[in-house]
mmCIF file of N, CA, C and O in Angstrom:
data_model
loop_
_atom_site.group_PDB
_atom_site.id
_atom_site.type_symbol
_atom_site.label_atom_id
_atom_site.label_comp_id
_atom_site.label_asym_id
_atom_site.label_seq_id
_atom_site.Cartn_x
_atom_site.Cartn_y
_atom_site.Cartn_z
ATOM 1 N N MET A 14 5.542 -8.703 -9.055
ATOM 2 C CA MET A 14 4.702 -8.264 -7.979
ATOM 3 C C MET A 14 3.247 -8.510 -8.389
ATOM 4 O O MET A 14 2.819 -8.127 -9.471
ATOM 5 N N ASP A 15 2.525 -9.157 -7.508
ATOM 6 C CA ASP A 15 1.123 -9.472 -7.770
ATOM 7 C C ASP A 15 0.243 -8.469 -7.034
ATOM 8 O O ASP A 15 0.313 -8.347 -5.815
ATOM 9 N N ILE A 16 -0.601 -7.762 -7.782
ATOM 10 C CA ILE A 16 -1.522 -6.805 -7.188
ATOM 11 C C ILE A 16 -2.912 -7.414 -7.269
ATOM 12 O O ILE A 16 -3.436 -7.645 -8.361
ATOM 13 N N ILE A 17 -3.497 -7.698 -6.094
ATOM 14 C CA ILE A 17 -4.813 -8.311 -6.019
ATOM 15 C C ILE A 17 -5.800 -7.234 -5.577
ATOM 16 O O ILE A 17 -5.695 -6.702 -4.477
ATOM 17 N N ILE A 18 -6.745 -6.910 -6.464
ATOM 18 C CA ILE A 18 -7.700 -5.836 -6.210
ATOM 19 C C ILE A 18 -9.075 -6.453 -5.990
ATOM 20 O O ILE A 18 -9.560 -7.227 -6.824
ATOM 21 N N THR A 19 -9.699 -6.110 -4.852
ATOM 22 C CA THR A 19 -11.049 -6.579 -4.572
ATOM 23 C C THR A 19 -11.922 -5.383 -4.199
ATOM 24 O O THR A 19 -11.431 -4.372 -3.703
ATOM 25 N N GLY A 20 -13.194 -5.541 -4.425
ATOM 26 C CA GLY A 20 -14.142 -4.489 -4.084
ATOM 27 C C GLY A 20 -15.218 -5.023 -3.160
ATOM 28 O O GLY A 20 -15.747 -6.118 -3.378
ATOM 29 N N LYS A 21 -15.545 -4.270 -2.138
ATOM 30 C CA LYS A 21 -16.631 -4.619 -1.232
ATOM 31 C C LYS A 21 -17.748 -3.600 -1.449
ATOM 32 O O LYS A 21 -17.505 -2.393 -1.453
ATOM 33 N N ASN A 22 -18.940 -4.085 -1.632
ATOM 34 C CA ASN A 22 -20.112 -3.232 -1.839
ATOM 35 C C ASN A 22 -19.983 -2.384 -3.094
ATOM 36 O O ASN A 22 -20.602 -1.332 -3.194
ATOM 37 N N MET A 23 -19.156 -2.804 -4.030
ATOM 38 C CA MET A 23 -18.982 -2.046 -5.272
ATOM 39 C C MET A 23 -18.403 -2.936 -6.351
ATOM 40 O O MET A 23 -17.803 -3.976 -6.061
ATOM 41 N N GLU A 24 -18.575 -2.532 -7.575
ATOM 42 C CA GLU A 24 -17.973 -3.192 -8.721
ATOM 43 C C GLU A 24 -16.749 -2.371 -9.118
ATOM 44 O O GLU A 24 -16.851 -1.172 -9.355
ATOM 45 N N VAL A 25 -15.588 -2.986 -9.161
ATOM 46 C CA VAL A 25 -14.352 -2.277 -9.502
ATOM 47 C C VAL A 25 -14.255 -2.197 -11.021
ATOM 48 O O VAL A 25 -14.189 -3.223 -11.700
ATOM 49 N N SER A 26 -14.257 -0.975 -11.555
ATOM 50 C CA SER A 26 -14.212 -0.781 -13.004
ATOM 51 C C SER A 26 -12.801 -1.031 -13.539
ATOM 52 O O SER A 26 -11.822 -1.051 -12.785
ATOM 53 N N ASP A 27 -12.714 -1.212 -14.837
ATOM 54 C CA ASP A 27 -11.416 -1.430 -15.475
ATOM 55 C C ASP A 27 -10.518 -0.199 -15.311
ATOM 56 O O ASP A 27 -9.313 -0.322 -15.125
ATOM 57 N N TYR A 28 -11.118 0.991 -15.397
ATOM 58 C CA TYR A 28 -10.342 2.223 -15.234
ATOM 59 C C TYR A 28 -9.741 2.304 -13.836
ATOM 60 O O TYR A 28 -8.565 2.631 -13.663
ATOM 61 N N LEU A 29 -10.550 1.967 -12.815
ATOM 62 C CA LEU A 29 -10.065 2.002 -11.429
ATOM 63 C C LEU A 29 -8.984 0.943 -11.208
ATOM 64 O O LEU A 29 -7.991 1.203 -10.533
ATOM 65 N N LYS A 30 -9.147 -0.237 -11.804
ATOM 66 C CA LYS A 30 -8.116 -1.275 -11.704
ATOM 67 C C LYS A 30 -6.806 -0.809 -12.333
ATOM 68 O O LYS A 30 -5.732 -1.021 -11.782
ATOM 69 N N GLY A 31 -6.912 -0.180 -13.498
ATOM 70 C CA GLY A 31 -5.715 0.329 -14.168
ATOM 71 C C GLY A 31 -5.019 1.402 -13.353
ATOM 72 O O GLY A 31 -3.795 1.433 -13.258
ATOM 73 N N LEU A 32 -5.807 2.280 -12.747
ATOM 74 C CA LEU A 32 -5.248 3.346 -11.913
ATOM 75 C C LEU A 32 -4.530 2.772 -10.696
ATOM 76 O O LEU A 32 -3.407 3.182 -10.374
ATOM 77 N N VAL A 33 -5.163 1.796 -10.040
ATOM 78 C CA VAL A 33 -4.551 1.166 -8.860
ATOM 79 C C VAL A 33 -3.278 0.426 -9.266
ATOM 80 O O VAL A 33 -2.255 0.526 -8.589
ATOM 81 N N ASN A 34 -3.318 -0.309 -10.370
ATOM 82 C CA ASN A 34 -2.117 -1.016 -10.838
ATOM 83 C C ASN A 34 -0.978 -0.049 -11.122
ATOM 84 O O ASN A 34 0.182 -0.329 -10.809
ATOM 85 N N LYS A 35 -1.294 1.080 -11.725
ATOM 86 C CA LYS A 35 -0.266 2.071 -12.045
ATOM 87 C C LYS A 35 0.343 2.669 -10.782
ATOM 88 O O LYS A 35 1.566 2.756 -10.648
ATOM 89 N N LYS A 36 -0.514 3.063 -9.835
ATOM 90 C CA LYS A 36 -0.017 3.730 -8.627
ATOM 91 C C LYS A 36 0.678 2.768 -7.674
ATOM 92 O O LYS A 36 1.731 3.067 -7.135
ATOM 93 N N VAL A 37 0.090 1.601 -7.462
ATOM 94 C CA VAL A 37 0.693 0.619 -6.547
ATOM 95 C C VAL A 37 1.918 -0.018 -7.195
ATOM 96 O O VAL A 37 2.857 -0.400 -6.507
ATOM 97 N N GLY A 38 1.937 -0.085 -8.512
ATOM 98 C CA GLY A 38 3.085 -0.646 -9.230
ATOM 99 C C GLY A 38 4.361 0.137 -9.008
ATOM 100 O O GLY A 38 5.463 -0.388 -9.166
ATOM 101 N N LYS A 39 4.244 1.406 -8.627
ATOM 102 C CA LYS A 39 5.433 2.212 -8.359
ATOM 103 C C LYS A 39 6.177 1.744 -7.111
ATOM 104 O O LYS A 39 7.336 2.086 -6.914
ATOM 105 N N LEU A 40 5.516 0.961 -6.266
ATOM 106 C CA LEU A 40 6.144 0.460 -5.044
ATOM 107 C C LEU A 40 6.995 -0.784 -5.294
ATOM 108 O O LEU A 40 7.669 -1.256 -4.382
ATOM 109 N N LYS A 41 6.964 -1.319 -6.517
ATOM 110 C CA LYS A 41 7.670 -2.572 -6.784
ATOM 111 C C LYS A 41 9.174 -2.465 -6.598
ATOM 112 O O LYS A 41 9.836 -3.455 -6.359
ATOM 113 N N LYS A 42 9.717 -1.250 -6.667
ATOM 114 C CA LYS A 42 11.162 -1.097 -6.504
ATOM 115 C C LYS A 42 11.623 -1.386 -5.077
ATOM 116 O O LYS A 42 12.792 -1.606 -4.831
ATOM 117 N N TYR A 43 10.689 -1.403 -4.130
ATOM 118 C CA TYR A 43 11.041 -1.639 -2.730
ATOM 119 C C TYR A 43 10.923 -3.107 -2.315
ATOM 120 O O TYR A 43 11.403 -3.486 -1.259
ATOM 121 N N PHE A 44 10.249 -3.934 -3.125
ATOM 122 C CA PHE A 44 9.949 -5.299 -2.723
ATOM 123 C C PHE A 44 10.470 -6.312 -3.729
ATOM 124 O O PHE A 44 10.800 -5.973 -4.856
ATOM 125 N N LYS A 45 10.506 -7.564 -3.302
ATOM 126 C CA LYS A 45 10.875 -8.662 -4.184
ATOM 127 C C LYS A 45 9.788 -8.831 -5.243
ATOM 128 O O LYS A 45 8.633 -8.488 -5.011
ATOM 129 N N PRO A 46 10.143 -9.404 -6.403
ATOM 130 C CA PRO A 46 9.158 -9.520 -7.491
ATOM 131 C C PRO A 46 7.932 -10.376 -7.166
ATOM 132 O O PRO A 46 6.868 -10.162 -7.719
ATOM 133 N N ASP A 47 8.052 -11.344 -6.259
ATOM 134 C CA ASP A 47 6.919 -12.222 -5.967
ATOM 135 C C ASP A 47 6.089 -11.772 -4.765
ATOM 136 O O ASP A 47 5.265 -12.526 -4.261
ATOM 137 N N THR A 48 6.273 -10.545 -4.307
ATOM 138 C CA THR A 48 5.526 -10.027 -3.162
ATOM 139 C C THR A 48 4.099 -9.677 -3.574
ATOM 140 O O THR A 48 3.886 -8.896 -4.483
ATOM 141 N N PRO A 49 3.092 -10.256 -2.887
ATOM 142 C CA PRO A 49 1.704 -9.903 -3.226
ATOM 143 C C PRO A 49 1.311 -8.585 -2.561
ATOM 144 O O PRO A 49 1.768 -8.260 -1.465
ATOM 145 N N GLU A 50 0.487 -7.834 -3.237
ATOM 146 C CA GLU A 50 -0.055 -6.593 -2.688
ATOM 147 C C GLU A 50 -1.567 -6.679 -2.785
ATOM 148 O O GLU A 50 -2.114 -6.901 -3.863
ATOM 149 N N TYR A 51 -2.222 -6.508 -1.657
ATOM 150 C CA TYR A 51 -3.671 -6.614 -1.598
ATOM 151 C C TYR A 51 -4.277 -5.219 -1.480
ATOM 152 O O TYR A 51 -3.923 -4.465 -0.581
ATOM 153 N N VAL A 52 -5.180 -4.899 -2.393
ATOM 154 C CA VAL A 52 -5.867 -3.618 -2.369
ATOM 155 C C VAL A 52 -7.356 -3.910 -2.283
ATOM 156 O O VAL A 52 -7.916 -4.607 -3.132
ATOM 157 N N THR A 53 -8.002 -3.394 -1.235
ATOM 158 C CA THR A 53 -9.437 -3.568 -1.048
ATOM 159 C C THR A 53 -10.098 -2.202 -1.102
ATOM 160 O O THR A 53 -9.741 -1.308 -0.343
ATOM 161 N N LEU A 54 -11.037 -2.054 -2.015
ATOM 162 C CA LEU A 54 -11.781 -0.817 -2.162
ATOM 163 C C LEU A 54 -13.192 -1.058 -1.646
ATOM 164 O O LEU A 54 -13.831 -2.047 -2.007
ATOM 165 N N ASN A 55 -13.675 -0.152 -0.811
ATOM 166 C CA ASN A 55 -14.941 -0.363 -0.120
ATOM 167 C C ASN A 55 -15.738 0.932 -0.098
ATOM 168 O O ASN A 55 -15.167 2.010 0.068
ATOM 169 N N ILE A 56 -17.046 0.816 -0.237
ATOM 170 C CA ILE A 56 -17.926 1.978 -0.106
ATOM 171 C C ILE A 56 -18.945 1.682 0.984
ATOM 172 O O ILE A 56 -19.639 0.668 0.929
ATOM 173 N N GLU A 57 -18.999 2.563 1.988
ATOM 174 C CA GLU A 57 -19.980 2.477 3.064
ATOM 175 C C GLU A 57 -20.650 3.838 3.188
ATOM 176 O O GLU A 57 -20.001 4.817 3.559
ATOM 177 N N LYS A 58 -21.918 3.901 2.870
ATOM 178 C CA LYS A 58 -22.681 5.154 2.844
ATOM 179 C C LYS A 58 -21.950 6.163 1.967
ATOM 180 O O LYS A 58 -21.805 5.944 0.785
ATOM 181 N N SER A 59 -21.460 7.245 2.501
ATOM 182 C CA SER A 59 -20.752 8.238 1.678
ATOM 183 C C SER A 59 -19.239 8.161 1.863
ATOM 184 O O SER A 59 -18.515 9.015 1.379
ATOM 185 N N ARG A 60 -18.763 7.132 2.549
ATOM 186 C CA ARG A 60 -17.324 6.979 2.781
ATOM 187 C C ARG A 60 -16.726 6.021 1.766
ATOM 188 O O ARG A 60 -17.250 4.941 1.538
ATOM 189 N N HIS A 61 -15.626 6.413 1.180
ATOM 190 C CA HIS A 61 -14.879 5.574 0.255
ATOM 191 C C HIS A 61 -13.591 5.171 0.968
ATOM 192 O O HIS A 61 -12.804 6.031 1.369
ATOM 193 N N ILE A 62 -13.393 3.877 1.125
ATOM 194 C CA ILE A 62 -12.276 3.360 1.914
ATOM 195 C C ILE A 62 -11.345 2.565 0.997
ATOM 196 O O ILE A 62 -11.789 1.709 0.240
ATOM 197 N N ALA A 63 -10.052 2.852 1.099
ATOM 198 C CA ALA A 63 -9.029 2.100 0.369
ATOM 199 C C ALA A 63 -8.068 1.506 1.392
ATOM 200 O O ALA A 63 -7.504 2.223 2.210
ATOM 201 N N GLU A 64 -7.913 0.187 1.352
ATOM 202 C CA GLU A 64 -6.995 -0.524 2.244
ATOM 203 C C GLU A 64 -5.922 -1.172 1.384
ATOM 204 O O GLU A 64 -6.223 -1.902 0.457
ATOM 205 N N ILE A 65 -4.669 -0.910 1.714
ATOM 206 C CA ILE A 65 -3.546 -1.487 0.978
ATOM 207 C C ILE A 65 -2.706 -2.277 1.976
ATOM 208 O O ILE A 65 -2.260 -1.726 2.983
ATOM 209 N N THR A 66 -2.515 -3.564 1.707
ATOM 210 C CA THR A 66 -1.772 -4.443 2.605
ATOM 211 C C THR A 66 -0.664 -5.126 1.825
ATOM 212 O O THR A 66 -0.906 -5.704 0.768
ATOM 213 N N ILE A 67 0.563 -5.058 2.387
ATOM 214 C CA ILE A 67 1.715 -5.686 1.746
ATOM 215 C C ILE A 67 2.459 -6.516 2.796
ATOM 216 O O ILE A 67 3.143 -5.963 3.649
ATOM 217 N N PRO A 68 2.322 -7.859 2.747
ATOM 218 C CA PRO A 68 3.096 -8.705 3.655
ATOM 219 C C PRO A 68 4.427 -9.103 3.014
ATOM 220 O O PRO A 68 4.460 -9.507 1.855
ATOM 221 N N PHE A 69 5.541 -8.931 3.764
ATOM 222 C CA PHE A 69 6.839 -9.359 3.255
ATOM 223 C C PHE A 69 7.793 -9.546 4.415
ATOM 224 O O PHE A 69 7.757 -8.826 5.393
ATOM 225 N N ASP A 70 8.638 -10.551 4.329
ATOM 226 C CA ASP A 70 9.689 -10.845 5.305
ATOM 227 C C ASP A 70 9.200 -10.800 6.753
ATOM 228 O O ASP A 70 9.862 -10.256 7.622
ATOM 229 N N GLY A 71 8.027 -11.342 7.019
ATOM 230 C CA GLY A 71 7.513 -11.384 8.388
ATOM 231 C C GLY A 71 6.909 -10.079 8.872
ATOM 232 O O GLY A 71 6.524 -9.966 10.028
ATOM 233 N N ILE A 72 6.814 -9.087 8.028
ATOM 234 C CA ILE A 72 6.265 -7.786 8.386
ATOM 235 C C ILE A 72 5.053 -7.534 7.493
ATOM 236 O O ILE A 72 5.067 -7.874 6.315
ATOM 237 N N VAL A 73 4.022 -6.933 8.060
ATOM 238 C CA VAL A 73 2.849 -6.571 7.274
ATOM 239 C C VAL A 73 2.712 -5.056 7.304
ATOM 240 O O VAL A 73 2.566 -4.457 8.362
ATOM 241 N N MET A 74 2.782 -4.447 6.140
ATOM 242 C CA MET A 74 2.580 -3.003 6.029
ATOM 243 C C MET A 74 1.159 -2.775 5.546
ATOM 244 O O MET A 74 0.732 -3.381 4.560
ATOM 245 N N ARG A 75 0.455 -1.891 6.238
ATOM 246 C CA ARG A 75 -0.943 -1.670 5.905
ATOM 247 C C ARG A 75 -1.251 -0.189 5.965
ATOM 248 O O ARG A 75 -0.920 0.488 6.934
ATOM 249 N N GLY A 76 -1.903 0.302 4.939
ATOM 250 C CA GLY A 76 -2.335 1.688 4.894
ATOM 251 C C GLY A 76 -3.810 1.736 4.568
ATOM 252 O O GLY A 76 -4.258 1.112 3.616
ATOM 253 N N GLU A 77 -4.573 2.449 5.376
ATOM 254 C CA GLU A 77 -6.012 2.582 5.154
ATOM 255 C C GLU A 77 -6.371 4.056 5.176
ATOM 256 O O GLU A 77 -5.942 4.795 6.062
ATOM 257 N N GLU A 78 -7.144 4.457 4.201
ATOM 258 C CA GLU A 78 -7.571 5.852 4.117
ATOM 259 C C GLU A 78 -9.060 5.891 3.805
ATOM 260 O O GLU A 78 -9.568 5.088 3.023
ATOM 261 N N MET A 79 -9.741 6.845 4.431
ATOM 262 C CA MET A 79 -11.171 7.000 4.268
ATOM 263 C C MET A 79 -11.470 8.450 3.888
ATOM 264 O O MET A 79 -10.971 9.370 4.545
ATOM 265 N N SER A 80 -12.234 8.656 2.821
ATOM 266 C CA SER A 80 -12.618 10.008 2.418
ATOM 267 C C SER A 80 -13.915 9.926 1.613
ATOM 268 O O SER A 80 -14.502 8.849 1.473
ATOM 269 N N THR A 81 -14.333 11.038 1.054
ATOM 270 C CA THR A 81 -15.551 11.056 0.238
ATOM 271 C C THR A 81 -15.253 10.786 -1.230
ATOM 272 O O THR A 81 -16.174 10.701 -2.031
ATOM 273 N N ASP A 82 -13.978 10.652 -1.584
ATOM 274 C CA ASP A 82 -13.564 10.410 -2.968
ATOM 275 C C ASP A 82 -12.641 9.195 -3.004
ATOM 276 O O ASP A 82 -11.653 9.129 -2.247
ATOM 277 N N MET A 83 -12.929 8.217 -3.860
ATOM 278 C CA MET A 83 -12.126 6.998 -3.919
ATOM 279 C C MET A 83 -10.693 7.276 -4.349
ATOM 280 O O MET A 83 -9.751 6.691 -3.828
ATOM 281 N N TYR A 84 -10.507 8.201 -5.284
ATOM 282 C CA TYR A 84 -9.160 8.502 -5.764
ATOM 283 C C TYR A 84 -8.307 9.117 -4.652
ATOM 284 O O TYR A 84 -7.127 8.803 -4.511
ATOM 285 N N ALA A 85 -8.902 9.979 -3.844
ATOM 286 C CA ALA A 85 -8.183 10.568 -2.712
ATOM 287 C C ALA A 85 -7.865 9.498 -1.668
ATOM 288 O O ALA A 85 -6.798 9.530 -1.039
ATOM 289 N N SER A 86 -8.764 8.553 -1.489
ATOM 290 C CA SER A 86 -8.519 7.466 -0.537
ATOM 291 C C SER A 86 -7.348 6.601 -0.978
ATOM 292 O O SER A 86 -6.508 6.212 -0.164
ATOM 293 N N ILE A 87 -7.282 6.310 -2.271
ATOM 294 C CA ILE A 87 -6.171 5.497 -2.795
ATOM 295 C C ILE A 87 -4.846 6.235 -2.601
ATOM 296 O O ILE A 87 -3.860 5.656 -2.135
ATOM 297 N N ASP A 88 -4.830 7.521 -2.940
ATOM 298 C CA ASP A 88 -3.602 8.313 -2.775
ATOM 299 C C ASP A 88 -3.182 8.388 -1.311
ATOM 300 O O ASP A 88 -1.994 8.275 -0.991
ATOM 301 N N GLY A 89 -4.141 8.576 -0.405
ATOM 302 C CA GLY A 89 -3.817 8.649 1.029
ATOM 303 C C GLY A 89 -3.281 7.336 1.569
ATOM 304 O O GLY A 89 -2.341 7.312 2.362
ATOM 305 N N GLY A 90 -3.872 6.215 1.134
ATOM 306 C CA GLY A 90 -3.382 4.902 1.565
ATOM 307 C C GLY A 90 -1.973 4.641 1.081
ATOM 308 O O GLY A 90 -1.130 4.110 1.812
ATOM 309 N N LEU A 91 -1.677 5.034 -0.160
ATOM 310 C CA LEU A 91 -0.321 4.864 -0.698
ATOM 311 C C LEU A 91 0.679 5.739 0.034
ATOM 312 O O LEU A 91 1.825 5.337 0.263
ATOM 313 N N LYS A 92 0.253 6.926 0.408
ATOM 314 C CA LYS A 92 1.140 7.832 1.153
ATOM 315 C C LYS A 92 1.523 7.208 2.505
ATOM 316 O O LYS A 92 2.680 7.274 2.926
ATOM 317 N N LYS A 93 0.562 6.583 3.151
ATOM 318 C CA LYS A 93 0.837 5.935 4.435
ATOM 319 C C LYS A 93 1.788 4.757 4.267
ATOM 320 O O LYS A 93 2.696 4.561 5.081
ATOM 321 N N ILE A 94 1.587 3.973 3.219
ATOM 322 C CA ILE A 94 2.478 2.832 2.952
ATOM 323 C C ILE A 94 3.897 3.314 2.676
ATOM 324 O O ILE A 94 4.875 2.757 3.189
ATOM 325 N N GLU A 95 4.042 4.365 1.859
ATOM 326 C CA GLU A 95 5.366 4.898 1.549
ATOM 327 C C GLU A 95 6.060 5.401 2.811
ATOM 328 O O GLU A 95 7.272 5.220 2.973
ATOM 329 N N HIS A 96 5.309 6.007 3.710
ATOM 330 C CA HIS A 96 5.888 6.479 4.970
ATOM 331 C C HIS A 96 6.398 5.292 5.789
ATOM 332 O O HIS A 96 7.491 5.345 6.364
ATOM 333 N N GLN A 97 5.631 4.205 5.824
ATOM 334 C CA GLN A 97 6.066 3.013 6.562
ATOM 335 C C GLN A 97 7.306 2.394 5.930
ATOM 336 O O GLN A 97 8.192 1.915 6.641
ATOM 337 N N ILE A 98 7.372 2.402 4.610
ATOM 338 C CA ILE A 98 8.547 1.853 3.924
ATOM 339 C C ILE A 98 9.793 2.639 4.296
ATOM 340 O O ILE A 98 10.836 2.066 4.625
ATOM 341 N N MET A 99 9.714 3.959 4.260
ATOM 342 C CA MET A 99 10.867 4.802 4.609
ATOM 343 C C MET A 99 11.270 4.606 6.067
ATOM 344 O O MET A 99 12.454 4.549 6.389
ATOM 345 N N LYS A 100 10.286 4.488 6.936
ATOM 346 C CA LYS A 100 10.562 4.271 8.357
ATOM 347 C C LYS A 100 11.278 2.930 8.557
ATOM 348 O O LYS A 100 12.260 2.842 9.298
ATOM 349 N N HIS A 101 10.818 1.901 7.870
ATOM 350 C CA HIS A 101 11.412 0.572 8.001
ATOM 351 C C HIS A 101 12.830 0.547 7.418
ATOM 352 O O HIS A 101 13.734 -0.052 8.000
ATOM 353 N N ARG A 102 13.036 1.212 6.282
ATOM 354 C CA ARG A 102 14.371 1.250 5.668
ATOM 355 C C ARG A 102 15.355 1.968 6.579
ATOM 356 O O ARG A 102 16.501 1.540 6.733
ATOM 357 N N THR A 103 14.931 3.078 7.184
ATOM 358 C CA THR A 103 15.795 3.816 8.094
ATOM 359 C C THR A 103 16.149 2.950 9.297
ATOM 360 O O THR A 103 17.302 2.930 9.739
ATOM 361 N N LYS A 104 15.168 2.225 9.797
ATOM 362 C CA LYS A 104 15.403 1.346 10.943
ATOM 363 C C LYS A 104 16.432 0.277 10.604
ATOM 364 O O LYS A 104 17.348 -0.001 11.380
ATOM 365 N N LEU A 105 16.319 -0.328 9.417
ATOM 366 C CA LEU A 105 17.270 -1.351 9.003
ATOM 367 C C LEU A 105 18.669 -0.771 8.806
ATOM 368 O O LEU A 105 19.668 -1.398 9.175
ATOM 369 N N GLU A 106 18.745 0.420 8.209
ATOM 370 C CA GLU A 106 20.052 1.050 7.990
ATOM 371 C C GLU A 106 20.744 1.344 9.308
ATOM 372 O O GLU A 106 21.948 1.145 9.451
ATOM 373 N N ARG A 107 19.987 1.826 10.280
ATOM 374 C CA ARG A 107 20.578 2.105 11.597
ATOM 375 C C ARG A 107 21.062 0.827 12.255
ATOM 376 O O ARG A 107 22.113 0.801 12.887
ATOM 377 N N ARG A 108 20.297 -0.236 12.110
ATOM 378 C CA ARG A 108 20.681 -1.514 12.710
ATOM 379 C C ARG A 108 21.959 -2.037 12.061
ATOM 380 O O ARG A 108 22.854 -2.543 12.732
ATOM 381 N N LEU A 109 22.047 -1.918 10.734
ATOM 382 C CA LEU A 109 23.248 -2.386 10.030
ATOM 383 C C LEU A 109 24.463 -1.529 10.387
ATOM 384 O O LEU A 109 25.567 -2.049 10.532
ATOM 385 N N ASP A 110 24.285 -0.216 10.503
ATOM 386 C CA ASP A 110 25.393 0.664 10.894
ATOM 387 C C ASP A 110 25.856 0.349 12.306
ATOM 388 O O ASP A 110 27.045 0.377 12.601
ATOM 389 N N LYS A 111 24.924 0.044 13.183
ATOM 390 C CA LYS A 111 25.242 -0.254 14.580
ATOM 391 C C LYS A 111 26.039 -1.574 14.665
ATOM 392 O O LYS A 111 26.986 -1.688 15.419
ATOM 393 N N ASP A 112 25.645 -2.561 13.840
ATOM 394 C CA ASP A 112 26.328 -3.857 13.842
ATOM 395 C C ASP A 112 27.713 -3.771 13.205
ATOM 396 O O ASP A 112 28.568 -4.596 13.464
ATOM 397 N N ALA A 113 27.944 -2.783 12.371
ATOM 398 C CA ALA A 113 29.226 -2.640 11.677
ATOM 399 C C ALA A 113 30.350 -2.241 12.646
ATOM 400 O O ALA A 113 31.507 -2.537 12.408
ATOM 401 N N PHE A 114 29.977 -1.582 13.729
ATOM 402 C CA PHE A 114 31.007 -1.125 14.661
ATOM 403 C C PHE A 114 31.310 -2.142 15.694
ATOM 404 O O PHE A 114 30.911 -2.929 16.205
#
């Protein structure tokens, strides 16, 4: 899994890169090994924005969170992505169960 981290209006520190790699790396169990994950960290005035985008199998999952703390923004964006993953898995399971009958 390739995690591509970019920063807008900010310099992404090594500590922040390591934190993002650790947290986003936990999602690798849901995707193929060659799936790219794009993380964009942005600061606008007092807002810290984290955007996480994962394109796979014709679907794009995207989670964006905005707060006054970058770490909270990263956690919120990951929470949204995890919710989308569970929703998509449930949808696929229902479709497969429906086709089985």
